[in-house]
Short mmCIF file of C-alpha atoms and ligand atoms in Angstrom, two decimals:
data_model
loop_
_atom_site.label_atom_id
_atom_site.label_comp_id
_atom_site.label_asym_id
_atom_site.label_seq_id
_atom_site.Cartn_x
_atom_site.Cartn_y
_atom_site.Cartn_z
CA MET V 436 129.82 175.42 122.65
CA ILE V 437 127.64 172.37 123.31
CA ASP V 438 127.73 171.18 126.92
CA GLU V 439 128.01 167.38 126.97
CA LYS V 440 127.49 167.04 130.73
CA PRO V 441 123.69 167.46 130.91
CA ILE V 442 123.32 165.25 127.82
CA LEU V 443 125.40 162.52 129.48
CA GLU V 444 123.39 162.81 132.68
CA LYS V 445 120.07 162.55 130.86
CA LEU V 446 121.31 159.61 128.84
CA LYS V 447 122.47 157.83 131.99
CA ALA V 448 119.06 158.45 133.59
CA LYS V 449 117.18 157.09 130.56
CA ALA V 450 119.25 154.08 129.51
CA CYS V 451 120.05 151.01 131.55
CA PHE V 452 123.29 150.31 129.69
CA THR V 453 125.50 153.29 130.27
CA SER V 454 129.00 152.00 129.80
CA PRO V 455 129.31 151.03 126.14
CA ASP V 456 132.39 149.18 124.92
CA ILE V 457 131.82 150.21 121.32
CA ALA V 458 130.04 153.11 119.60
CA VAL V 459 128.69 152.70 116.06
CA VAL V 460 127.49 155.54 113.84
CA LEU V 461 125.04 154.50 111.15
CA GLY V 462 125.20 156.43 107.88
CA SER V 463 122.47 157.48 105.42
CA GLY V 464 120.28 154.53 104.50
CA LEU V 465 122.25 152.22 106.83
CA GLY V 466 120.25 152.73 110.01
CA SER V 467 118.58 149.31 110.14
CA LEU V 468 121.25 147.79 112.44
CA ALA V 469 119.73 149.89 115.23
CA ASP V 470 116.32 148.30 114.66
CA CYS V 471 117.56 144.99 116.08
CA ASP V 472 115.55 143.10 118.70
CA GLY V 473 116.36 143.53 122.36
CA GLY V 474 118.02 146.92 122.09
CA GLN V 475 117.15 149.84 124.28
CA SER V 476 116.32 152.95 122.33
CA VAL V 477 116.47 156.60 123.37
CA SER V 478 115.28 159.18 120.82
CA TYR V 479 117.36 162.31 120.46
CA SER V 480 114.14 164.22 121.08
CA GLU V 481 113.84 162.66 124.56
CA ILE V 482 117.13 164.25 125.55
CA SER V 483 116.66 167.97 125.98
CA GLY V 484 119.56 169.92 124.56
CA PHE V 485 120.31 167.20 122.05
CA PRO V 486 120.47 168.50 118.47
CA ARG V 487 118.01 167.10 115.86
CA PRO V 488 119.00 165.87 112.39
CA THR V 489 117.37 167.60 109.46
CA VAL V 490 117.92 165.12 106.59
CA ALA V 491 115.36 162.53 105.44
CA GLY V 492 116.58 158.96 105.99
CA HIS V 493 118.12 159.71 109.39
CA GLY V 494 116.17 158.35 112.33
CA GLY V 495 117.48 160.30 115.28
CA LYS V 496 117.96 157.83 118.11
CA ILE V 497 120.58 156.10 120.23
CA VAL V 498 120.20 152.34 120.67
CA PHE V 499 122.08 150.32 123.26
CA ALA V 500 122.39 146.60 122.53
CA GLU V 501 124.50 143.64 123.57
CA PHE V 502 126.64 141.75 121.06
CA ASN V 503 128.27 138.65 122.50
CA GLY V 504 128.77 140.23 125.91
CA LYS V 505 129.83 143.63 124.61
CA THR V 506 127.66 146.71 125.01
CA VAL V 507 127.25 148.64 121.79
CA MET V 508 125.89 152.15 121.53
CA MET V 509 124.48 152.90 118.09
CA PHE V 510 123.75 156.38 116.77
CA GLN V 511 121.09 156.39 114.06
CA GLY V 512 121.15 159.81 112.40
CA ARG V 513 124.24 162.00 112.41
CA PHE V 514 124.81 165.74 112.37
CA HIS V 515 126.46 167.08 109.25
CA TYR V 516 128.51 170.21 108.78
CA TYR V 517 126.45 171.07 105.67
CA GLU V 518 123.32 171.28 107.83
CA GLY V 519 124.88 174.34 109.43
CA TYR V 520 125.82 172.69 112.71
CA PRO V 521 129.06 173.85 114.31
CA MET V 522 131.88 171.30 114.57
CA ASP V 523 131.22 170.61 118.26
CA VAL V 524 127.73 169.33 117.32
CA VAL V 525 129.10 167.43 114.29
CA THR V 526 131.50 165.63 116.65
CA LEU V 527 129.17 165.13 119.60
CA PHE V 528 129.00 161.33 119.16
CA PRO V 529 132.69 160.56 119.67
CA ARG V 530 132.73 162.98 122.61
CA LEU V 531 129.79 161.14 124.23
CA ALA V 532 131.28 157.74 123.38
CA ALA V 533 134.62 158.65 124.94
CA ALA V 534 132.98 160.17 128.03
CA LEU V 535 130.95 156.96 128.55
CA GLY V 536 134.10 154.87 128.33
CA ALA V 537 133.81 153.30 124.87
CA LYS V 538 137.08 152.01 123.44
CA LEU V 539 136.14 151.63 119.77
CA TYR V 540 134.34 154.01 117.44
CA LEU V 541 132.99 152.34 114.30
CA VAL V 542 131.93 154.74 111.56
CA THR V 543 129.71 153.96 108.60
CA ASN V 544 128.62 156.23 105.80
CA ALA V 545 127.23 156.50 102.30
CA ALA V 546 129.81 157.55 99.72
CA GLY V 547 130.25 158.14 96.03
CA GLY V 548 132.63 155.77 94.27
CA ILE V 549 135.65 157.50 92.74
CA ASN V 550 137.76 154.39 92.14
CA LYS V 551 136.77 153.15 88.67
CA GLU V 552 136.77 149.54 89.88
CA PHE V 553 133.96 150.28 92.35
CA ASN V 554 130.27 149.59 91.73
CA PRO V 555 127.19 150.93 93.48
CA GLY V 556 126.41 148.64 96.41
CA ASP V 557 130.08 147.90 97.20
CA LEU V 558 131.15 148.08 100.83
CA MET V 559 134.58 149.68 101.39
CA VAL V 560 136.64 149.31 104.55
CA ILE V 561 138.13 152.76 105.16
CA ARG V 562 141.93 152.54 105.16
CA ASP V 563 142.57 156.25 105.57
CA HIS V 564 140.97 159.60 104.91
CA LEU V 565 141.54 162.97 103.28
CA ASN V 566 140.21 165.88 105.30
CA LEU V 567 139.14 168.35 102.60
CA MET V 568 136.49 170.11 104.66
CA GLY V 569 138.67 173.18 105.01
CA THR V 570 138.49 173.03 108.78
CA ASN V 571 139.33 170.78 111.72
CA PRO V 572 137.09 170.11 114.73
CA LEU V 573 140.05 170.52 117.12
CA ILE V 574 140.71 174.14 116.14
CA GLY V 575 140.56 176.33 119.24
CA LYS V 576 141.83 175.89 122.77
CA ASN V 577 142.81 172.27 123.32
CA ARG V 578 140.85 170.38 125.95
CA ASP V 579 143.95 168.84 127.53
CA GLU V 580 141.85 166.58 129.75
CA LEU V 581 140.46 164.90 126.61
CA GLY V 582 143.57 164.54 124.46
CA PRO V 583 146.77 166.08 123.12
CA ARG V 584 147.12 169.35 121.20
CA PHE V 585 148.60 167.59 118.16
CA PRO V 586 147.08 164.10 117.91
CA ASP V 587 148.80 161.54 115.72
CA MET V 588 146.73 160.34 112.76
CA THR V 589 149.13 157.72 111.37
CA HIS V 590 146.94 154.70 112.09
CA ALA V 591 143.68 156.60 112.37
CA TYR V 592 141.78 153.57 111.07
CA ASN V 593 142.97 150.67 113.19
CA PRO V 594 144.58 148.06 110.89
CA GLU V 595 143.64 145.13 113.14
CA PHE V 596 139.94 146.04 113.26
CA SER V 597 139.95 146.84 109.54
CA ARG V 598 141.31 143.36 108.89
CA LEU V 599 138.56 141.85 111.02
CA LEU V 600 135.94 143.74 108.99
CA LEU V 601 137.41 142.30 105.77
CA GLU V 602 137.46 138.81 107.34
CA CYS V 603 133.79 139.11 108.30
CA GLY V 604 132.94 140.07 104.71
CA LYS V 605 134.87 137.05 103.45
CA ALA V 606 133.23 134.69 105.94
CA LEU V 607 129.84 135.90 104.74
CA GLY V 608 130.70 135.68 101.04
CA VAL V 609 130.56 139.47 100.52
CA GLU V 610 133.56 140.88 98.69
CA MET V 611 134.58 144.12 100.37
CA ARG V 612 136.79 146.88 98.99
CA GLU V 613 139.41 148.88 100.83
CA GLY V 614 140.24 152.49 100.22
CA VAL V 615 140.65 156.14 101.10
CA TYR V 616 137.58 158.21 102.02
CA ALA V 617 137.72 161.91 101.16
CA ALA V 618 135.36 164.37 102.84
CA LEU V 619 134.13 167.64 101.41
CA THR V 620 131.54 169.77 103.16
CA GLY V 621 128.75 169.41 100.59
CA PRO V 622 125.80 169.78 100.39
CA SER V 623 126.21 170.10 96.62
CA TYR V 624 127.60 166.97 95.05
CA GLU V 625 130.97 167.32 93.38
CA THR V 626 131.61 168.37 89.80
CA PRO V 627 133.26 165.89 87.42
CA ALA V 628 136.42 168.06 87.55
CA GLU V 629 136.49 167.82 91.34
CA ILE V 630 136.12 164.05 91.19
CA LYS V 631 139.01 163.86 88.71
CA MET V 632 141.12 165.95 91.11
CA LEU V 633 140.14 163.75 94.07
CA ARG V 634 141.09 160.61 92.16
CA THR V 635 144.52 162.11 91.43
CA MET V 636 144.86 162.90 95.13
CA GLY V 637 144.35 159.26 96.05
CA ALA V 638 140.68 159.18 97.04
CA ASP V 639 138.62 156.06 96.36
CA ALA V 640 135.33 157.34 97.75
CA ILE V 641 133.80 160.71 98.55
CA GLY V 642 131.36 161.79 101.22
CA MET V 643 130.25 164.66 103.45
CA SER V 644 130.72 163.24 106.94
CA THR V 645 132.83 160.98 109.17
CA VAL V 646 136.22 162.73 109.02
CA PRO V 647 135.58 165.29 111.81
CA GLU V 648 134.22 162.50 114.04
CA VAL V 649 137.28 160.35 113.40
CA ILE V 650 139.62 163.24 114.25
CA VAL V 651 137.80 163.84 117.55
CA ALA V 652 137.66 160.10 118.31
CA ARG V 653 141.41 159.73 117.74
CA HIS V 654 142.09 162.83 119.83
CA ALA V 655 140.17 161.18 122.68
CA GLY V 656 142.18 157.96 122.28
CA LEU V 657 139.35 155.87 120.83
CA LYS V 658 140.30 153.23 118.31
CA VAL V 659 138.50 153.72 115.01
CA CYS V 660 137.48 151.63 112.04
CA GLY V 661 134.92 152.24 109.33
CA VAL V 662 132.91 151.08 106.35
CA SER V 663 131.63 153.17 103.45
CA CYS V 664 128.71 152.00 101.39
CA VAL V 665 129.33 153.06 97.79
CA THR V 666 125.80 154.17 97.02
CA ASN V 667 126.53 155.71 93.62
CA LEU V 668 129.32 156.36 91.20
CA ALA V 669 130.76 159.83 91.78
CA ALA V 670 130.01 162.68 89.39
CA GLY V 671 131.43 162.25 85.91
CA VAL V 672 132.24 158.55 86.34
CA THR V 673 129.05 158.08 84.34
CA ASP V 674 126.75 160.68 82.79
CA GLN V 675 124.04 159.88 85.31
CA PRO V 676 123.02 162.83 87.54
CA LEU V 677 123.34 162.20 91.30
CA SER V 678 120.44 162.17 93.73
CA HIS V 679 119.89 161.57 97.43
CA ALA V 680 117.11 159.15 96.44
CA GLU V 681 119.71 156.95 94.73
CA VAL V 682 121.89 157.06 97.87
CA LEU V 683 118.98 155.85 100.02
CA GLU V 684 117.87 153.26 97.45
CA THR V 685 121.32 151.62 97.32
CA GLY V 686 121.53 151.71 101.12
CA GLU V 687 118.23 149.83 101.17
CA LYS V 688 119.58 147.21 98.73
CA VAL V 689 122.77 146.47 100.65
CA LYS V 690 121.37 146.76 104.15
CA TYR V 691 121.08 142.98 104.54
CA ASP V 692 124.79 142.36 103.83
CA PHE V 693 125.77 145.47 105.76
CA VAL V 694 123.88 144.44 108.90
CA LYS V 695 125.28 140.88 108.70
CA ILE V 696 128.89 142.11 108.38
CA ILE V 697 128.68 144.71 111.13
CA SER V 698 126.84 142.29 113.44
CA MET V 699 129.47 139.58 112.88
CA PHE V 700 132.22 142.14 113.52
CA LEU V 701 130.57 143.24 116.78
CA GLU V 702 130.17 139.61 117.85
CA ARG V 703 133.78 138.71 117.06
CA VAL V 704 135.76 141.79 118.01
CA SER V 705 137.72 141.77 121.24
CA ILE V 706 138.50 145.15 122.74
N1 LIG C 522 129.39 162.62 96.87
C1 LIG C 522 129.39 163.08 98.13
N2 LIG C 522 128.75 162.49 99.12
C2 LIG C 522 128.06 161.37 98.84
C3 LIG C 522 128.00 160.84 97.55
C4 LIG C 522 128.70 161.50 96.51
O1 LIG C 522 128.71 161.08 95.33
N3 LIG C 522 127.23 159.72 97.62
C5 LIG C 522 126.84 159.58 98.92
N4 LIG C 522 127.33 160.59 99.67
#
């Protein structure tokens, strides 16, 4: 079991902003928001005991920055279940965010488009999710001091903040989608038959992250909202084979719009 206490202490010793209002997790290819001017950066490697990401395209740092008077803590580089990390490592970010007093946990990720209306490069506000990882990060003895045994997931993705994300897209002239994000463990991409099944189940996009973090964030009472970047069409939607290079390439193409939308959201949001 990962011990958050020494990590929190080291983080507090290294960073001058230690009480974030908002935590943001930046998905594959979407890390550029953390490269903003005036932020204070702490590499994961500077914090002993902090796990290290193993996937190319993930930077591995925490950046604290101010957006219109609000302190935002950004995680660039997440820990995935498919990398072999246990669920307590996969969900370390919402645990740290909650312990530091953040009120909102904003998730972003790269996802495959299942909805036939979607195109690569689309940004989708996450309305809800399907946990198809075959596990749940809250399995085991409940940490009653952090949250309830059976947390409600009815409005897991806060409707008010989701609306604000859509409004920011509109204000910036970027049409955003809305939909359901399904998570499988990966690391293999899905088969066309699996994508057909997921579509029938109500999924609009598919990815390999986010859902465990959202469950832990909701357990801890954090409000949550999220954006998926549709980096590719899911398997079988076209004949095209899938590659991580395509995921990163699309992330690179949309990063300008993505950064503008998330920045405007962080400026405008009141928490
Ligand atoms: N499937 C699963 N995860 C993904 C995909 C995909 O097509 N694209 C980006 N992450």
